[in-house]
XYZ file of C-alpha atoms in Angstrom:
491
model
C 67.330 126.455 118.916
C 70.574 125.614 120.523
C 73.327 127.856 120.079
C 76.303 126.564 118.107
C 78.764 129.464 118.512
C 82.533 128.159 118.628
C 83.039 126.783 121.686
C 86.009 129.573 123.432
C 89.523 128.278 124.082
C 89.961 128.764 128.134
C 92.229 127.210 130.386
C 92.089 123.658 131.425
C 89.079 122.707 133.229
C 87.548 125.340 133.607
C 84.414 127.622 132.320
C 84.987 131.288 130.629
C 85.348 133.648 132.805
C 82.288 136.111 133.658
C 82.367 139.695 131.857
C 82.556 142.261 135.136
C 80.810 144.730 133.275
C 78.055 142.450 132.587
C 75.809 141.862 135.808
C 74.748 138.851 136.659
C 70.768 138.206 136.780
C 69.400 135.945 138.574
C 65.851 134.247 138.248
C 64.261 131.996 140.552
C 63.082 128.554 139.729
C 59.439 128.915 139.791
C 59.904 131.450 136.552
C 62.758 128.526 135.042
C 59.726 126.131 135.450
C 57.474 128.540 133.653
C 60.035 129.557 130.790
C 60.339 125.347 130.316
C 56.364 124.948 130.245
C 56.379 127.508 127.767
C 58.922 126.132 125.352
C 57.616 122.589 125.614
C 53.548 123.155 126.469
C 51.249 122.347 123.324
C 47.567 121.517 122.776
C 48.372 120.086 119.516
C 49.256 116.335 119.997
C 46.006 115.990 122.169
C 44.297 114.320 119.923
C 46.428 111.799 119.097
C 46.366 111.038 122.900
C 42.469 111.588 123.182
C 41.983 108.179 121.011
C 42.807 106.465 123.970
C 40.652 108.161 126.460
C 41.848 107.764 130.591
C 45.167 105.869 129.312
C 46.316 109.030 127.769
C 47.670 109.678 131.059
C 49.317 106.739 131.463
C 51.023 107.371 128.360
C 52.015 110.690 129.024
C 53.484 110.118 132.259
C 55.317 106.542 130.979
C 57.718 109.347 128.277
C 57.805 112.044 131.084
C 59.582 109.315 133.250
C 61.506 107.743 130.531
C 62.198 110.730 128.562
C 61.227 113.964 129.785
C 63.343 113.877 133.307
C 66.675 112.443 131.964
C 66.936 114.738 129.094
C 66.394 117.471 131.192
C 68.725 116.433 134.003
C 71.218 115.736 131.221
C 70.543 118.979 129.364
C 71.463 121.097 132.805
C 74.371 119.278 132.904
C 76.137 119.521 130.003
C 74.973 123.319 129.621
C 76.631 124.104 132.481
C 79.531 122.489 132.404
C 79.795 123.510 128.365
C 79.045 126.606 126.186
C 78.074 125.983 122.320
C 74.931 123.420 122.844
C 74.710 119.702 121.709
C 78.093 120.502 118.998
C 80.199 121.222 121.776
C 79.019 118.722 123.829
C 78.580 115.355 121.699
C 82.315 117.372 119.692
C 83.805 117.199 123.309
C 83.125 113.450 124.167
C 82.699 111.614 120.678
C 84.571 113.960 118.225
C 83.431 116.438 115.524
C 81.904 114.394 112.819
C 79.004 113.210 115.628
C 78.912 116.645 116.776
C 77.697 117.885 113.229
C 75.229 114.786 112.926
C 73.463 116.048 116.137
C 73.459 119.611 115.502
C 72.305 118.298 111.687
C 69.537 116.132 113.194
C 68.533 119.065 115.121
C 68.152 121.084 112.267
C 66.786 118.428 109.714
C 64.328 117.437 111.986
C 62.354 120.679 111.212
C 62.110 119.687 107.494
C 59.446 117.077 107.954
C 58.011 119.156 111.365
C 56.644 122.693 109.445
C 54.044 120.506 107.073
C 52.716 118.326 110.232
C 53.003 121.536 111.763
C 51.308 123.345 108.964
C 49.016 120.625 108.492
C 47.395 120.905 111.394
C 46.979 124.820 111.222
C 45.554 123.869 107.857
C 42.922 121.725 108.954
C 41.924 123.927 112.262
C 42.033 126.308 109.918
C 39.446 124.503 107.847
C 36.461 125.011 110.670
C 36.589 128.319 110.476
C 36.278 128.059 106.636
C 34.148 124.846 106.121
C 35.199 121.723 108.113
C 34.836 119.397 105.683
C 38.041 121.239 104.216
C 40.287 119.210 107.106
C 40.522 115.920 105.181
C 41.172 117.422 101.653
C 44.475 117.177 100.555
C 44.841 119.765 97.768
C 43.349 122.170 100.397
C 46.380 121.090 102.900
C 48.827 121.463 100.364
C 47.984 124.918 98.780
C 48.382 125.785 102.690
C 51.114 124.390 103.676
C 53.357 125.660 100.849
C 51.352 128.951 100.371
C 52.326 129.478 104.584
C 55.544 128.047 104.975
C 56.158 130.282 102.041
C 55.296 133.329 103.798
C 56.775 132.921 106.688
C 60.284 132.370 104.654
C 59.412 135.713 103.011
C 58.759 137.596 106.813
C 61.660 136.355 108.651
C 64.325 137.363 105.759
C 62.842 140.737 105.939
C 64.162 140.503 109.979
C 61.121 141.198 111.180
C 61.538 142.582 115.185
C 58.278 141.272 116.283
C 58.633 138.081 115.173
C 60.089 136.474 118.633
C 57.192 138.540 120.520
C 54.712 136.269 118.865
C 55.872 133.043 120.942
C 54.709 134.251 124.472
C 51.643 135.610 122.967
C 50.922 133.025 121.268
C 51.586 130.515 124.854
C 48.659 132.489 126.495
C 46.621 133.136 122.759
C 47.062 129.757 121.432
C 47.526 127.517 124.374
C 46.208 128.677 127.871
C 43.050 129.837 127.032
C 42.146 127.727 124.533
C 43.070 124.839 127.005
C 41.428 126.560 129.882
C 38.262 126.211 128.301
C 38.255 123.176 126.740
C 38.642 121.256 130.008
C 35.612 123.826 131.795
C 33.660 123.212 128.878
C 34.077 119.727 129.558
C 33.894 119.121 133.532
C 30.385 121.330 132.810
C 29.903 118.978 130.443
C 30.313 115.935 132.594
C 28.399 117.383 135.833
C 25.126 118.063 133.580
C 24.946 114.386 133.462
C 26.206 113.295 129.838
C 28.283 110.136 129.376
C 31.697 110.413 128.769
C 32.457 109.059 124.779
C 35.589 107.197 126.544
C 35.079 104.726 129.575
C 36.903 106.702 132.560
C 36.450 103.725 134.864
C 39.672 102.474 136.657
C 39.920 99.372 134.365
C 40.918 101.764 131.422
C 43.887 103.345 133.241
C 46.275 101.416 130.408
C 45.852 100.897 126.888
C 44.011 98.000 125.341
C 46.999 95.854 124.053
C 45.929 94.025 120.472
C 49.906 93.815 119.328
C 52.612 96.364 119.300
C 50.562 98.967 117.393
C 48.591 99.416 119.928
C 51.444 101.302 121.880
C 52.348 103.476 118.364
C 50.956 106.762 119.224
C 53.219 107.034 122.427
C 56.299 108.001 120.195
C 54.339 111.324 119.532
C 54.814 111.857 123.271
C 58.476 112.070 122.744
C 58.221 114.747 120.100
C 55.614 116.776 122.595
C 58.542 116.627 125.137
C 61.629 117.441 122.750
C 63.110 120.557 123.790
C 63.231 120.218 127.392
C 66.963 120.201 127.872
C 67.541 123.429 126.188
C 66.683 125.848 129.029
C 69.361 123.914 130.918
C 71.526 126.786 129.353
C 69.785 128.978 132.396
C 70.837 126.887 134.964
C 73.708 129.000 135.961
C 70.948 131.995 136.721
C 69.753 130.085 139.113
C 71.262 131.459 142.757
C 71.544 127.878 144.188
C 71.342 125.416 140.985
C 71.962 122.226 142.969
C 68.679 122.422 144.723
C 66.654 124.419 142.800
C 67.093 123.332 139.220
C 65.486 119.845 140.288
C 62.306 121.980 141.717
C 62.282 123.851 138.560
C 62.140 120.409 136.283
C 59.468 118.819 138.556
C 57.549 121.876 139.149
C 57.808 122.259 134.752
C 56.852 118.533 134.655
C 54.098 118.839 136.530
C 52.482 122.014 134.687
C 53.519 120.284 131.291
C 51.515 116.935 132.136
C 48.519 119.203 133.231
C 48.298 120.948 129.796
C 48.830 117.735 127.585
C 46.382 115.669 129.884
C 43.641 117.214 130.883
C 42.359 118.803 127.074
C 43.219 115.191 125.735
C 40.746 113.716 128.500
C 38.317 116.460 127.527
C 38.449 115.962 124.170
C 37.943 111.888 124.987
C 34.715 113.125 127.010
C 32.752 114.486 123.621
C 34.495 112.924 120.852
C 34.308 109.126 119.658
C 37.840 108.220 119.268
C 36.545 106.410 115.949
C 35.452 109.558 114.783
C 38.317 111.510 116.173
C 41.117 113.118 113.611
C 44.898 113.229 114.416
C 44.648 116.747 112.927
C 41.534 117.977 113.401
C 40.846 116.675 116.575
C 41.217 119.770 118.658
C 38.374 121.335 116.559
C 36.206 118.812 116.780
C 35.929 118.570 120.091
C 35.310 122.333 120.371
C 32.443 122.791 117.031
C 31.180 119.599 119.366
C 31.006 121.612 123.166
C 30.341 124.718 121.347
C 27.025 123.389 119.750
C 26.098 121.238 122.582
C 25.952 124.586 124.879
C 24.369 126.500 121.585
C 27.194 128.769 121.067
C 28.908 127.330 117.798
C 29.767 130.727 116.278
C 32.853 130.639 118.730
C 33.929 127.472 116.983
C 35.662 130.298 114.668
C 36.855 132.260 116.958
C 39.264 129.422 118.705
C 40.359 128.144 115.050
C 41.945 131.731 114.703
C 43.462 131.882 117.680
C 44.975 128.875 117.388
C 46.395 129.563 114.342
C 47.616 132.782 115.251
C 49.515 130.431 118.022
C 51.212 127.661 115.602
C 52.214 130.246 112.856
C 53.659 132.363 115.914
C 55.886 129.844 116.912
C 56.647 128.700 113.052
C 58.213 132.364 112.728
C 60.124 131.889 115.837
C 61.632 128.807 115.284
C 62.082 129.461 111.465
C 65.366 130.757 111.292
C 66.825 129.539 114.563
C 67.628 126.055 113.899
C 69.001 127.241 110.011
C 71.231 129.883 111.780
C 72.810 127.776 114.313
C 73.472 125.095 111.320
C 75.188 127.665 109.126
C 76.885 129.585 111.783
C 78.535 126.084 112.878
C 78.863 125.458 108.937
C 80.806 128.948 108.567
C 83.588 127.979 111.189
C 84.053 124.346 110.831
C 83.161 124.360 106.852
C 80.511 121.995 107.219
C 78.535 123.239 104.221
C 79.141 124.234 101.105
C 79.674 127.997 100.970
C 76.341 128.845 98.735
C 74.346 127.646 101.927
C 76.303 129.753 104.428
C 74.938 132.921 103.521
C 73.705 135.254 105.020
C 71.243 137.971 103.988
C 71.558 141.732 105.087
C 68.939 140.865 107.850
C 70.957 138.093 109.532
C 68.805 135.849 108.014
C 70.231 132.742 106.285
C 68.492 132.723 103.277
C 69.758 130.729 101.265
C 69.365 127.571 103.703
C 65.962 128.403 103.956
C 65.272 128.391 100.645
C 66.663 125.150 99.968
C 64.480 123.890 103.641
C 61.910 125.425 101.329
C 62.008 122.721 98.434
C 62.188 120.213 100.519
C 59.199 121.618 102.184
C 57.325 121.941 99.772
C 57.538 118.756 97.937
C 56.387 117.362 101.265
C 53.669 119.618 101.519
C 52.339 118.342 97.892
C 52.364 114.886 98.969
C 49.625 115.562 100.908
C 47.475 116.729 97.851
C 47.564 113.156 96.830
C 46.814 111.601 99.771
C 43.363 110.067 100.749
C 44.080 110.228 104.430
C 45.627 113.827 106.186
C 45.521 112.684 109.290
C 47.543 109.290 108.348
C 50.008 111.531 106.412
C 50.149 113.653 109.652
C 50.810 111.083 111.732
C 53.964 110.083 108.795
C 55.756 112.947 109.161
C 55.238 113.500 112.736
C 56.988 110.292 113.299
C 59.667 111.173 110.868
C 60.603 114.444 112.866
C 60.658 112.768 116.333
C 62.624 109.864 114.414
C 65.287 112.386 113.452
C 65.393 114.209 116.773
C 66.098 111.107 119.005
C 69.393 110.290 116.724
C 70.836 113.868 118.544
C 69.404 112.136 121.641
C 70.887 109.045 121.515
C 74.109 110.912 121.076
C 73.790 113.405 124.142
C 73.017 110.727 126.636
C 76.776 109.164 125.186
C 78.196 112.135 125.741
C 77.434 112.927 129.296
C 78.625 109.711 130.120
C 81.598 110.129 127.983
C 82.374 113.626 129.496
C 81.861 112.578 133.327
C 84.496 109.787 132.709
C 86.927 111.690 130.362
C 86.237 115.255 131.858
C 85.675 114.679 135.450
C 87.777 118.558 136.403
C 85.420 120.381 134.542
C 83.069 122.461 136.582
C 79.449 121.845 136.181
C 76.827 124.039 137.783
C 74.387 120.847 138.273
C 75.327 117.229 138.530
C 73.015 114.556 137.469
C 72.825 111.963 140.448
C 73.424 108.660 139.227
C 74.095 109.864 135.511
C 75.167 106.166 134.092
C 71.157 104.955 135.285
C 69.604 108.169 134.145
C 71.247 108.460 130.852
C 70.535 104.737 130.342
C 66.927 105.115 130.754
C 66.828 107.757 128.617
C 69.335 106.192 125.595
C 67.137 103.071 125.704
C 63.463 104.670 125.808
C 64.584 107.228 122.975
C 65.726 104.031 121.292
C 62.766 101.963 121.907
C 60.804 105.351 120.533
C 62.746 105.243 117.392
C 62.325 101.499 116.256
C 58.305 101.232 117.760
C 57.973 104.299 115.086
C 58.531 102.239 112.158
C 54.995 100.162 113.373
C 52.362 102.022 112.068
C 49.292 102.518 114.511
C 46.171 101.138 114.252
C 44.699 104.400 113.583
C 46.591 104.472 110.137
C 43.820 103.094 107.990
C 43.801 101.058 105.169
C 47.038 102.081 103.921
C 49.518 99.959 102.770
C 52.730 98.685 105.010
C 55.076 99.199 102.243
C 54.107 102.632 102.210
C 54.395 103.718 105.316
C 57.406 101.878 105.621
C 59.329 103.760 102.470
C 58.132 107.296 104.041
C 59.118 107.445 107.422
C 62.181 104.658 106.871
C 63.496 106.913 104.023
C 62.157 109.984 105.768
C 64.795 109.265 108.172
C 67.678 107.738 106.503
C 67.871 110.313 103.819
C 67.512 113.378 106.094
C 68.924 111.598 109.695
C 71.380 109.649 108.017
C 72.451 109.996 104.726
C 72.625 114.379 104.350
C 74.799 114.663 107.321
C 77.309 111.750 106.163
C 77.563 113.009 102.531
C 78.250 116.823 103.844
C 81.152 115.004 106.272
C 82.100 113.102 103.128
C 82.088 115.801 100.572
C 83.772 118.466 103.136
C 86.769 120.488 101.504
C 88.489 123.130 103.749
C 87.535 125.896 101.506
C 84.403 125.488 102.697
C 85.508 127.476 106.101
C 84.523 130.812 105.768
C 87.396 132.908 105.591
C 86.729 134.899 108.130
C 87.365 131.639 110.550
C 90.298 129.952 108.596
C 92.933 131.671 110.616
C 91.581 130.869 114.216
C 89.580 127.088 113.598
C 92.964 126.117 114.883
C 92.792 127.817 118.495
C 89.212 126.660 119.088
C 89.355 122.833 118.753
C 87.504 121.177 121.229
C 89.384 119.074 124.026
């Protein structure tokens, strides 16, 4: 997650200086392009685009435009104009309260993300158990708490392996998996079989029957989240200026490859009627798998992609608490029983509480009818919270090229006022067209949907940060920071 170390106190306009006795390394865009793929690249959300068959890729490349691009632009940017991540930043150009709200959003966000998360490893977890396991909610719940659980319990032991499991779990989880879905179904295709989905050019875009027709595109903006954090390497790039954009389209491209072309294969066997926003994945692969009479490796993908998501659970477990309470510790932003941390590094205690939360979350779902709807709640909910820290970094570039034009910045966003702007207004546009509930939903009430994600995300978006900002004392700064906070306040 991004790194909220206090910014350090240097001279006017200008960046810290290089430590000589550190050499510099350098990497070349084409492996900056990878490293981004990797961070942002998932099979998971391919369902949710599969329901719409050829317009999937019209709505993937309509948030890679809107949303993908400028946040990336942005993100180089501000990382290299500015150490310490979206605090620093949004602190620099619209004060410190906002600059807690987006580093809180950051971290909040992951509260309602592990049981979608954890959902879906639940139900591809199912076909390798018995598939009709995928839709039961007691099932999804004893998982989702029993996992999330467990993975609280292995990253406070400071387990070394634990960031390993991420680029294994890229090529385990994702690359193969994705590889052979879309061979499985271009061999599908050239035997002769219809396509489930019409793939003739009249179906490019989406059948409109009202807004909710256009719902599941705010899932698109969650797939994409992340993207400006490897703007932090831009300054090991040898010539930033011109390669950084290669990088980002290069990334793009690769990224719109892996979300596209398993969603259209998944489109090619699967009714979209019949299709489940968490399950989906699996489906489509019991479905190839039997067609070509080979259904015993039906199992054998399941695993592997839950090896995949609980890999990158562990990895992102602690970082987003640890950049929260590290922040917390200097600034006093929490209350001092949530700052700690264990012998490990870990910060336990802010876990633990992440864990509650969790977990109530997590038995929701045992009382639900629908997983897939209650999926498709939360998943909402986390994008929901992550666009408020959004909304505030394309501000604060805007902000910061007015108020801090002197400061050196390794890349500079070409027209930033029309880039940012595109990006402000789609992330906004994401955020309200999330409170319409897609016509995939069900039967469900409005009301209901309404009081999740609306409350979802003004109790954990909204509401936490500004009673923590309310509620602050200064004995909340760790000791060990009371003496310098006043040397390190931002400009």
């Amino acid at each position: 997650m991004t790194n909220t170390d206090e910014p350090q106190q240097t001279r006017a306009g200008s960046l810290p200086e290089p430590d000589p006795a550190i050499p510099r390394q350098f990497i070349s865009w084409v492996t900056l392009a990878l490293m981004t793929t990797a961070s942002v690249a998932s099979l998971r959300p391919s369902p949710a685009m599969a329901i719409y068959g050829l317009a999937a890729v019209f709505l993937y490349l309509l948030p890679a435009v809107v949303f993908l691009l400028p946040t990336a632009l942005v993100g180089a940017e501000l990382a290299s104009g500015w150490s310490g991540g979206i605090y620093r930043w949004v602190s620099e150009a619209l004060g410190r309260p906002l600059g807690f709200v987006a580093v809180w959003c950051q971290f909040a966000m992951t509260i309602a993300y592990y049981p979608s998360l954890l959902a879906y490893v639940a139900s591809t977890f199912a076909y390798v158990i018995h598939p009709s396991l995928a839709e039961n909610g007691p099932y999804v719940a004893i998982v989702i708490v029993v996992i999330y659980w467990t993975g609280v319990w292995v990253t406070c032991r400071g387990t070394k392996t634990v960031a390993g499991l991420s680029s294994l779990g890229l090529i385990i989880g994702t690359l193969v998996p994705g590889v052979v879905l879309v061979v499985l179904g271009l061999v599908f295709l050239g035997e002769g079989n219809a396509s489930a989905a019409p793939m003739s050019p009249d179906h490019w875009l989406p059948p409109w029957t009202g807004l909710a027709s256009l719902v599941l595109i705010v899932n698109n903006f969650l797939s994409y989240a992340g993207m400006e954090m490897n703007g932090v390497h831009v300054s090991s790039l040898r010539h930033p200026r011109a390669e950084y954009p290669r990088s980002i389209f290069l990334a793009t491209g690769l990224v719109l490859l892996i979300f596209i072309l398993p969603a259209l294969a998944i489109s090619w066997v699967m009714p979209s009627e019949q299709l489940s926003l968490t399950a989906g994945l699996m489906q489509a692969f019991q479905a190839f798998f039997d067609h070509f009479h080979v259904g015993w490796l039906t199992k054998v993908v399941g695993i592997m992609l839950v090896m995949a998501a609980l890999g990158g659970m562990l990895t992102w477990l602690a970082g987003p608490a640890k950049g929260l309470v590290t922040l917390a510790r200097q600034e006093g932003y929490l209350p001092p029983v949530l700052q700690k941390f264990n012998k490990a590094g870990v910060p336990r205690n802010i876990m633990v509480a992440q864990g509650v939360v969790t977990t109530l979350i997590g038995v929701l779902y045992a009382f639900s009818d629908d997983v897939s709807s209650a999926y498709w709640m939360f998943s909402v909910i986390t994008v929901q919270i992550y666009l408020i820290a959004y909304l505030l970094m394309f501000v604060a570039v805007v902000r910061l090229r007015a108020s801090q034009p002197e400061v050196p910045r390794g890349f500079v966003v070409p027209a930033v006022k029309v880039v940012a702007a595109v990006g402000f207004v789609a992330s906004l546009a994401a955020l309200v067209i999330g409170f319409v509930p897609p016509d995939q939903f069900g039967k469900g009430p409005l009301w209901r949907y309404l009081l999740i994600v609306g409350g979802g995300l003004l109790a954990l978006g909204v509401l936490a940060p500004a009673a923590f900002l309310k509620y602050r004392k200064p004995g909340w700064i760790h000791p060990d920071h009371r003496a310098t906070r006043a040397t390190h306040e931002p400009k």
